[in-house]
Amino acid sequence: MSERVFNFYAGPATLPLPVLEQAQRELLNFRGTGMSVLEISHRSKDFEEVIFGAEKLVKELFGIGDDFKVLFLQGGASTQFSMVPMNFLLEGSTADYILTGSWSEKALKEAQKVGPTHIAASTKEGNYKRIPEQKEIMLSENPAYVHITSNNTIYGTGWQEFPDTGNIPIVADMSSDMMSRPFDVSKFGVIYAGAQKNLGPAGVTLVIVRKDFLEKAQPPAPTMLRYSTHAEKDSLYNTPPAFSIYILNLVLKWLKDQGGLTGMEKINREKAAYIYNMIDQSDGFYKGHADKDSRSLMNITFTMGNADLEKAFAQEATAQGFIGLKGHRSVGGLRASVYNAMPVEGCAALADFMKEFMRKNG
Ligand SMILES: *Cc1c(COP(=O)(O)O)cnc(C)c1O
């Protein structure tokens, strides 16, 4: 490949080209410091501008104020699976989980190691092809929080509207659709996302915690696994993943240039429509895994009911510069991950490729 391809990998995933170009320009001499951002102290003024700038941009993009704390942590979304119950599964309460895919199952499994849990709803039956309806959700008597996975990376489903949990805070794993659209953040106690899908490179996890919820946290957890440790030190308790935060900062600025979350949603809907329309108009040649009313805007999963044909699709696509379309083994078939940074042209070109592949093989 001599040119950049259209990268449909599920994560780590494509990044905005202007961000990569700026990082390249600045790599050897970061903003006149004579050093690379890879080399400067995380206690320096130059780096503080990067990390506090990123915090400010997160708040601005979400339209949240000082009732929330923005944290940049390590250990990926997977560490949050443990940190959430270790901090918030309080004595005498239960942690409620809504299961919509493999990542929610993993989150539940970690909570079970910490204390009592309850499955408030699950769509495992039918291989997670849909999001539960409000009336299917049965909370426990005294939930400390209700955990959801906003977008199911593997199955290609996503919550269209977040559930009504009354006054119980929602804790959400938004790893694969963070900042893809605006929503009412006030219902959430904690939002977390590994950056490597929709926000930046691997190595940093963006966490947003509501301060009144944080105050309830009980701190038997080890120092590094307490939210309060990181909140009190503005994510500088120990050395943060400085380069990842720097790239995240650039991605956030890029997001702002796209018209913020409202602008981004509009673009994301346009992108996903190219591929979903192709599936819907293929007369069953392509079969979407997700129910129509549960479709993800970020991960589009489909099969062809024929493993050889699916293999040929992936191979031909790769040869034409569409990379990473092989589906996850739990669903099989194909998956196009079209995160924020995937340009509209990538989705339009993939839809054209699908049309041509169907013409030749249908
Ligand atoms: C990828 C993914 C994870 C795992 O993230 P890590 O940062 O690798 O731990 C968790 N949840 C969801 C929804 C994901 O897509």
Short mmCIF file of C-alpha atoms and ligand atoms in Angstrom, two decimals:
data_model
loop_
_atom_site.label_atom_id
_atom_site.label_comp_id
_atom_site.label_asym_id
_atom_site.label_seq_id
_atom_site.Cartn_x
_atom_site.Cartn_y
_atom_site.Cartn_z
CA MET A 1 0.00 0.00 0.00
CA SER A 2 1.52 3.30 -1.03
CA GLU A 3 -1.45 5.40 0.08
CA ARG A 4 -3.58 5.49 3.20
CA VAL A 5 -6.36 2.91 3.16
CA PHE A 6 -9.89 3.04 4.56
CA ASN A 7 -9.37 1.42 7.96
CA PHE A 8 -12.45 -0.35 9.33
CA TYR A 9 -10.68 -2.04 12.27
CA ALA A 10 -12.70 -2.22 15.50
CA GLY A 11 -9.85 -0.90 17.63
CA PRO A 12 -7.26 0.47 17.70
CA ALA A 13 -8.88 2.27 14.86
CA THR A 14 -8.55 5.02 12.31
CA LEU A 15 -7.57 8.51 13.50
CA PRO A 16 -8.29 11.84 11.82
CA LEU A 17 -5.58 12.55 9.24
CA PRO A 18 -5.08 16.19 10.32
CA VAL A 19 -4.35 14.92 13.85
CA LEU A 20 -1.68 12.52 12.62
CA GLU A 21 -0.18 15.24 10.45
CA GLN A 22 0.01 17.71 13.32
CA ALA A 23 1.58 15.07 15.57
CA GLN A 24 4.13 14.38 12.86
CA ARG A 25 4.99 18.06 12.47
CA GLU A 26 5.37 18.53 16.21
CA LEU A 27 7.11 15.28 17.05
CA LEU A 28 10.70 16.47 17.27
CA ASN A 29 10.12 19.91 18.69
CA PHE A 30 6.95 20.33 20.68
CA ARG A 31 5.73 23.89 20.37
CA GLY A 32 9.14 25.48 20.67
CA THR A 33 10.33 23.51 23.70
CA GLY A 34 13.16 21.90 21.73
CA MET A 35 11.90 18.53 22.97
CA SER A 36 9.40 15.97 21.82
CA VAL A 37 6.12 15.65 23.69
CA LEU A 38 7.38 12.10 24.25
CA GLU A 39 10.23 13.53 26.29
CA ILE A 40 8.83 16.37 28.35
CA SER A 41 7.99 16.13 32.04
CA HIS A 42 4.36 15.56 32.88
CA ARG A 43 4.84 18.24 35.55
CA SER A 44 5.95 20.87 33.02
CA LYS A 45 3.80 23.83 32.09
CA ASP A 46 3.76 22.70 28.47
CA PHE A 47 2.26 19.35 29.37
CA GLU A 48 -0.19 20.88 31.81
CA GLU A 49 -1.56 22.84 28.88
CA VAL A 50 -2.11 19.56 27.05
CA ILE A 51 -3.84 17.67 29.87
CA PHE A 52 -5.87 20.55 31.29
CA GLY A 53 -6.71 21.62 27.75
CA ALA A 54 -8.07 18.13 27.06
CA GLU A 55 -10.12 18.24 30.26
CA LYS A 56 -11.59 21.59 29.26
CA LEU A 57 -12.43 20.34 25.77
CA VAL A 58 -14.21 17.25 27.15
CA LYS A 59 -16.37 19.48 29.34
CA GLU A 60 -17.03 21.88 26.51
CA LEU A 61 -18.00 19.14 24.04
CA PHE A 62 -20.35 17.50 26.54
CA GLY A 63 -21.63 20.82 27.86
CA ILE A 64 -20.88 19.82 31.45
CA GLY A 65 -19.69 21.96 34.31
CA ASP A 66 -17.92 21.55 37.62
CA ASP A 67 -20.38 18.97 38.91
CA PHE A 68 -18.37 16.45 36.88
CA LYS A 69 -14.74 15.41 37.12
CA VAL A 70 -12.87 14.39 33.97
CA LEU A 71 -10.10 11.82 34.46
CA PHE A 72 -7.44 10.32 32.22
CA LEU A 73 -6.61 6.85 33.53
CA GLN A 74 -4.72 3.76 32.43
CA GLY A 75 -5.54 0.07 32.24
CA GLY A 76 -8.17 0.39 29.52
CA ALA A 77 -11.91 0.04 29.84
CA SER A 78 -11.23 -3.42 31.28
CA THR A 79 -9.76 -1.92 34.46
CA GLN A 80 -12.92 0.16 34.84
CA PHE A 81 -14.87 -3.11 35.02
CA SER A 82 -13.16 -3.63 38.42
CA MET A 83 -12.79 -0.03 39.54
CA VAL A 84 -16.49 0.72 39.22
CA PRO A 85 -17.67 -1.93 41.73
CA MET A 86 -14.60 -1.49 43.97
CA ASN A 87 -15.53 2.16 44.47
CA PHE A 88 -19.29 2.23 44.07
CA LEU A 89 -20.75 -1.12 45.10
CA LEU A 90 -21.53 0.06 48.61
CA GLU A 91 -22.29 -2.09 51.62
CA GLY A 92 -25.98 -3.08 51.66
CA SER A 93 -26.58 -2.36 47.98
CA THR A 94 -26.52 -4.32 44.74
CA ALA A 95 -24.85 -3.56 41.43
CA ASP A 96 -27.33 -3.88 38.56
CA TYR A 97 -26.10 -4.84 35.09
CA ILE A 98 -27.91 -4.80 31.78
CA LEU A 99 -26.34 -7.36 29.49
CA THR A 100 -26.22 -6.46 25.80
CA GLY A 101 -23.03 -8.22 24.72
CA SER A 102 -19.66 -9.70 25.61
CA TRP A 103 -18.29 -6.50 27.12
CA SER A 104 -21.24 -6.17 29.51
CA GLU A 105 -20.74 -9.80 30.52
CA LYS A 106 -17.11 -9.06 31.30
CA ALA A 107 -18.05 -6.01 33.33
CA LEU A 108 -20.55 -8.06 35.34
CA LYS A 109 -18.00 -10.79 35.97
CA GLU A 110 -15.66 -8.32 37.68
CA ALA A 111 -18.48 -6.87 39.80
CA GLN A 112 -19.40 -10.37 40.96
CA LYS A 113 -15.94 -10.63 42.52
CA VAL A 114 -16.63 -7.52 44.59
CA GLY A 115 -20.17 -7.93 45.90
CA PRO A 116 -23.81 -8.73 45.17
CA THR A 117 -24.97 -8.14 41.61
CA HIS A 118 -28.23 -8.37 39.72
CA ILE A 119 -28.95 -8.81 36.01
CA ALA A 120 -31.60 -6.17 35.36
CA ALA A 121 -32.10 -7.26 31.74
CA SER A 122 -30.32 -9.36 29.14
CA THR A 123 -30.71 -9.93 25.41
CA LYS A 124 -28.29 -12.85 25.31
CA GLU A 125 -31.09 -15.03 24.00
CA GLY A 126 -31.03 -14.42 20.26
CA ASN A 127 -27.28 -13.74 20.33
CA TYR A 128 -27.48 -10.12 21.44
CA LYS A 129 -29.12 -8.75 18.32
CA ARG A 130 -31.07 -6.09 20.15
CA ILE A 131 -31.18 -3.65 23.06
CA PRO A 132 -33.81 -4.40 25.74
CA GLU A 133 -36.95 -2.32 25.92
CA GLN A 134 -37.65 -0.20 28.96
CA LYS A 135 -40.37 -2.58 30.15
CA GLU A 136 -37.92 -5.50 30.23
CA ILE A 137 -35.66 -3.77 32.73
CA MET A 138 -36.19 -4.97 36.31
CA LEU A 139 -33.98 -3.23 38.82
CA SER A 140 -33.06 -4.77 42.17
CA GLU A 141 -34.36 -3.33 45.43
CA ASN A 142 -31.42 -1.13 46.27
CA PRO A 143 -29.10 -0.65 43.30
CA ALA A 144 -25.92 1.37 43.82
CA TYR A 145 -25.87 1.95 40.06
CA VAL A 146 -27.11 0.47 36.81
CA HIS A 147 -24.33 -0.50 34.41
CA ILE A 148 -24.88 -0.45 30.66
CA THR A 149 -22.73 -0.80 27.54
CA SER A 150 -23.87 2.04 25.31
CA ASN A 151 -22.58 0.47 22.10
CA ASN A 152 -21.87 -3.20 21.57
CA THR A 153 -18.75 -3.28 19.48
CA ILE A 154 -18.92 -6.98 18.69
CA TYR A 155 -22.65 -7.39 17.98
CA GLY A 156 -23.21 -4.03 16.33
CA THR A 157 -26.04 -2.79 18.51
CA GLY A 158 -26.41 0.45 20.42
CA TRP A 159 -28.82 2.14 22.80
CA GLN A 160 -30.90 4.61 20.80
CA GLU A 161 -32.23 6.18 24.00
CA PHE A 162 -30.70 5.51 27.37
CA PRO A 163 -32.87 3.67 29.92
CA ASP A 164 -34.90 5.39 32.57
CA THR A 165 -33.46 4.32 35.91
CA GLY A 166 -35.23 6.86 38.08
CA ASN A 167 -32.77 8.41 40.50
CA ILE A 168 -30.28 5.54 40.23
CA PRO A 169 -27.13 6.74 38.46
CA ILE A 170 -26.20 4.99 35.23
CA VAL A 171 -22.64 3.78 34.82
CA ALA A 172 -21.83 3.40 31.15
CA ASP A 173 -19.07 1.76 29.19
CA MET A 174 -18.97 4.00 26.10
CA SER A 175 -15.70 2.67 24.71
CA SER A 176 -16.96 2.30 21.17
CA ASP A 177 -19.30 5.27 20.80
CA MET A 178 -17.92 7.92 23.14
CA MET A 179 -18.53 11.38 21.70
CA SER A 180 -20.27 10.09 18.60
CA ARG A 181 -23.46 12.02 19.46
CA PRO A 182 -24.82 14.35 22.13
CA PHE A 183 -26.86 13.03 25.09
CA ASP A 184 -27.99 14.07 28.55
CA VAL A 185 -24.93 13.45 30.71
CA SER A 186 -26.72 14.33 33.96
CA LYS A 187 -28.26 10.82 34.29
CA PHE A 188 -24.83 9.25 34.51
CA GLY A 189 -22.70 8.62 37.59
CA VAL A 190 -19.72 7.38 35.61
CA ILE A 191 -18.94 7.26 31.89
CA TYR A 192 -15.78 5.51 30.74
CA ALA A 193 -14.15 4.72 27.44
CA GLY A 194 -10.86 3.24 26.32
CA ALA A 195 -9.64 5.87 23.87
CA GLN A 196 -8.49 3.56 21.10
CA LYS A 197 -11.80 3.27 19.30
CA ASN A 198 -13.38 6.67 19.04
CA LEU A 199 -11.03 9.12 20.74
CA GLY A 200 -7.37 8.49 20.15
CA PRO A 201 -4.65 5.92 20.62
CA ALA A 202 -4.54 3.05 23.11
CA GLY A 203 -3.14 3.77 26.56
CA VAL A 204 -5.57 6.30 27.97
CA THR A 205 -9.07 5.76 29.32
CA LEU A 206 -11.36 8.74 29.51
CA VAL A 207 -13.51 8.67 32.65
CA ILE A 208 -16.18 11.19 33.61
CA VAL A 209 -17.48 10.97 37.17
CA ARG A 210 -20.30 12.97 38.70
CA LYS A 211 -18.90 14.61 41.81
CA ASP A 212 -21.84 13.86 44.12
CA PHE A 213 -21.57 10.20 43.11
CA LEU A 214 -17.82 10.28 43.67
CA GLU A 215 -18.38 11.55 47.20
CA LYS A 216 -20.32 8.37 47.98
CA ALA A 217 -17.46 6.12 46.94
CA GLN A 218 -16.08 3.94 49.67
CA PRO A 219 -12.34 3.74 49.56
CA PRO A 220 -11.14 0.29 50.52
CA ALA A 221 -9.61 0.01 47.05
CA PRO A 222 -5.85 0.21 46.49
CA THR A 223 -4.65 3.76 45.94
CA MET A 224 -4.30 3.52 42.16
CA LEU A 225 -7.78 2.00 41.84
CA ARG A 226 -9.59 4.78 43.70
CA TYR A 227 -11.25 7.45 41.60
CA SER A 228 -10.65 9.92 44.41
CA THR A 229 -6.86 9.48 44.14
CA HIS A 230 -6.93 10.63 40.54
CA ALA A 231 -9.64 13.23 41.04
CA GLU A 232 -7.73 14.95 43.85
CA LYS A 233 -4.56 15.13 41.75
CA ASP A 234 -6.21 16.06 38.43
CA SER A 235 -5.03 12.80 36.81
CA LEU A 236 -1.43 13.61 37.77
CA TYR A 237 -1.10 11.39 40.84
CA ASN A 238 1.47 9.37 38.94
CA THR A 239 2.89 9.59 35.42
CA PRO A 240 -0.03 9.72 33.00
CA PRO A 241 0.12 8.28 29.46
CA ALA A 242 1.33 11.62 28.18
CA PHE A 243 1.54 10.92 24.45
CA SER A 244 -1.91 9.32 24.34
CA ILE A 245 -3.38 12.32 26.15
CA TYR A 246 -1.65 14.65 23.69
CA ILE A 247 -3.23 12.83 20.73
CA LEU A 248 -6.58 12.75 22.53
CA ASN A 249 -6.34 16.52 22.94
CA LEU A 250 -5.80 16.92 19.18
CA VAL A 251 -8.74 14.61 18.44
CA LEU A 252 -10.97 16.66 20.74
CA LYS A 253 -10.01 19.85 18.89
CA TRP A 254 -10.79 18.09 15.61
CA LEU A 255 -14.18 17.02 17.03
CA LYS A 256 -14.91 20.63 17.86
CA ASP A 257 -14.13 21.55 14.25
CA GLN A 258 -16.68 18.96 13.07
CA GLY A 259 -19.38 20.95 14.85
CA GLY A 260 -19.01 19.26 18.22
CA LEU A 261 -21.14 16.26 19.13
CA THR A 262 -24.17 17.53 17.20
CA GLY A 263 -22.13 17.96 14.05
CA MET A 264 -20.46 14.61 14.60
CA GLU A 265 -23.78 12.81 14.98
CA LYS A 266 -25.02 14.23 11.71
CA ILE A 267 -21.91 13.00 9.91
CA ASN A 268 -22.08 9.61 11.66
CA ARG A 269 -25.71 9.10 10.63
CA GLU A 270 -24.89 9.93 7.05
CA LYS A 271 -21.98 7.48 7.10
CA ALA A 272 -23.88 4.57 8.64
CA ALA A 273 -26.83 5.13 6.28
CA TYR A 274 -24.64 4.38 3.26
CA ILE A 275 -23.92 0.89 4.53
CA TYR A 276 -27.25 0.08 6.21
CA ASN A 277 -29.12 1.19 3.08
CA MET A 278 -26.94 -1.12 1.03
CA ILE A 279 -27.77 -4.02 3.37
CA ASP A 280 -31.48 -3.21 3.32
CA GLN A 281 -31.59 -2.91 -0.47
CA SER A 282 -29.65 -6.13 -1.10
CA ASP A 283 -32.71 -8.35 -1.00
CA GLY A 284 -31.13 -10.61 1.63
CA PHE A 285 -27.71 -10.90 -0.01
CA TYR A 286 -26.34 -9.03 2.99
CA LYS A 287 -28.06 -9.77 6.31
CA GLY A 288 -27.65 -7.32 9.18
CA HIS A 289 -27.07 -8.96 12.57
CA ALA A 290 -28.74 -6.24 14.65
CA ASP A 291 -32.48 -5.61 14.73
CA LYS A 292 -33.20 -2.39 12.86
CA ASP A 293 -34.28 -0.47 15.96
CA SER A 294 -31.09 -1.47 17.81
CA ARG A 295 -28.53 -0.70 15.14
CA SER A 296 -25.18 0.75 16.13
CA LEU A 297 -23.94 3.86 14.37
CA MET A 298 -20.37 2.74 14.91
CA ASN A 299 -20.06 -1.00 14.26
CA ILE A 300 -22.06 -2.38 11.36
CA THR A 301 -22.29 -6.18 11.48
CA PHE A 302 -23.56 -8.31 8.62
CA THR A 303 -23.30 -11.81 7.22
CA MET A 304 -23.92 -13.44 3.86
CA GLY A 305 -24.91 -16.87 5.12
CA ASN A 306 -21.96 -18.37 3.26
CA ALA A 307 -18.51 -18.51 4.82
CA ASP A 308 -16.67 -18.82 1.49
CA LEU A 309 -18.40 -15.77 0.10
CA GLU A 310 -17.64 -13.81 3.27
CA LYS A 311 -13.99 -14.79 2.99
CA ALA A 312 -13.90 -13.70 -0.65
CA PHE A 313 -15.54 -10.40 0.32
CA ALA A 314 -12.92 -9.67 2.97
CA GLN A 315 -10.06 -10.61 0.63
CA GLU A 316 -11.29 -8.54 -2.29
CA ALA A 317 -12.06 -5.63 -0.02
CA THR A 318 -8.52 -5.73 1.40
CA ALA A 319 -7.06 -5.76 -2.10
CA GLN A 320 -9.04 -2.60 -2.88
CA GLY A 321 -7.94 -0.79 0.28
CA PHE A 322 -10.83 -1.51 2.66
CA ILE A 323 -9.10 -2.98 5.70
CA GLY A 324 -10.30 -4.79 8.83
CA LEU A 325 -13.75 -5.96 7.72
CA LYS A 326 -13.61 -9.50 9.06
CA GLY A 327 -16.30 -9.94 11.71
CA HIS A 328 -15.75 -11.00 15.31
CA ARG A 329 -16.04 -14.76 15.82
CA SER A 330 -19.14 -14.35 18.08
CA VAL A 331 -21.18 -13.05 15.15
CA GLY A 332 -19.13 -14.25 12.18
CA GLY A 333 -19.43 -12.57 8.82
CA LEU A 334 -18.27 -9.02 8.47
CA ARG A 335 -18.06 -5.86 10.51
CA ALA A 336 -17.43 -2.31 9.36
CA SER A 337 -16.34 -0.10 12.24
CA VAL A 338 -17.07 3.46 11.19
CA TYR A 339 -15.96 5.51 14.17
CA ASN A 340 -15.90 9.31 14.23
CA ALA A 341 -12.63 9.51 12.29
CA MET A 342 -13.84 7.38 9.36
CA PRO A 343 -14.55 9.88 6.58
CA VAL A 344 -17.91 9.91 4.76
CA GLU A 345 -16.03 8.97 1.56
CA GLY A 346 -14.88 5.72 3.20
CA CYS A 347 -18.47 4.65 3.87
CA ALA A 348 -19.68 5.73 0.44
CA ALA A 349 -16.83 3.82 -1.21
CA LEU A 350 -17.51 0.70 0.89
CA ALA A 351 -21.20 0.81 -0.10
CA ASP A 352 -20.14 0.99 -3.76
CA PHE A 353 -17.83 -1.96 -3.24
CA MET A 354 -20.66 -3.95 -1.61
CA LYS A 355 -22.94 -3.18 -4.54
CA GLU A 356 -20.35 -4.33 -7.05
CA PHE A 357 -19.54 -7.46 -5.05
CA MET A 358 -23.23 -8.34 -4.97
CA ARG A 359 -23.56 -7.75 -8.71
CA LYS A 360 -20.72 -10.19 -9.37
CA ASN A 361 -21.75 -12.80 -6.79
CA GLY A 362 -25.45 -12.38 -6.19
C1 LIG B 1 -12.89 -2.57 23.29
C2 LIG B 1 -13.88 -2.50 24.37
C3 LIG B 1 -13.55 -2.73 25.71
C4 LIG B 1 -12.16 -3.11 26.14
O1 LIG B 1 -11.34 -2.02 26.16
P1 LIG B 1 -9.83 -2.08 26.66
O2 LIG B 1 -9.45 -0.64 26.66
O3 LIG B 1 -9.08 -2.92 25.68
O4 LIG B 1 -9.82 -2.68 28.02
C5 LIG B 1 -14.53 -2.60 26.66
N1 LIG B 1 -15.79 -2.26 26.33
C6 LIG B 1 -16.15 -2.04 25.05
C7 LIG B 1 -17.56 -1.67 24.74
C8 LIG B 1 -15.21 -2.14 24.04
O5 LIG B 1 -15.57 -1.92 22.76
#
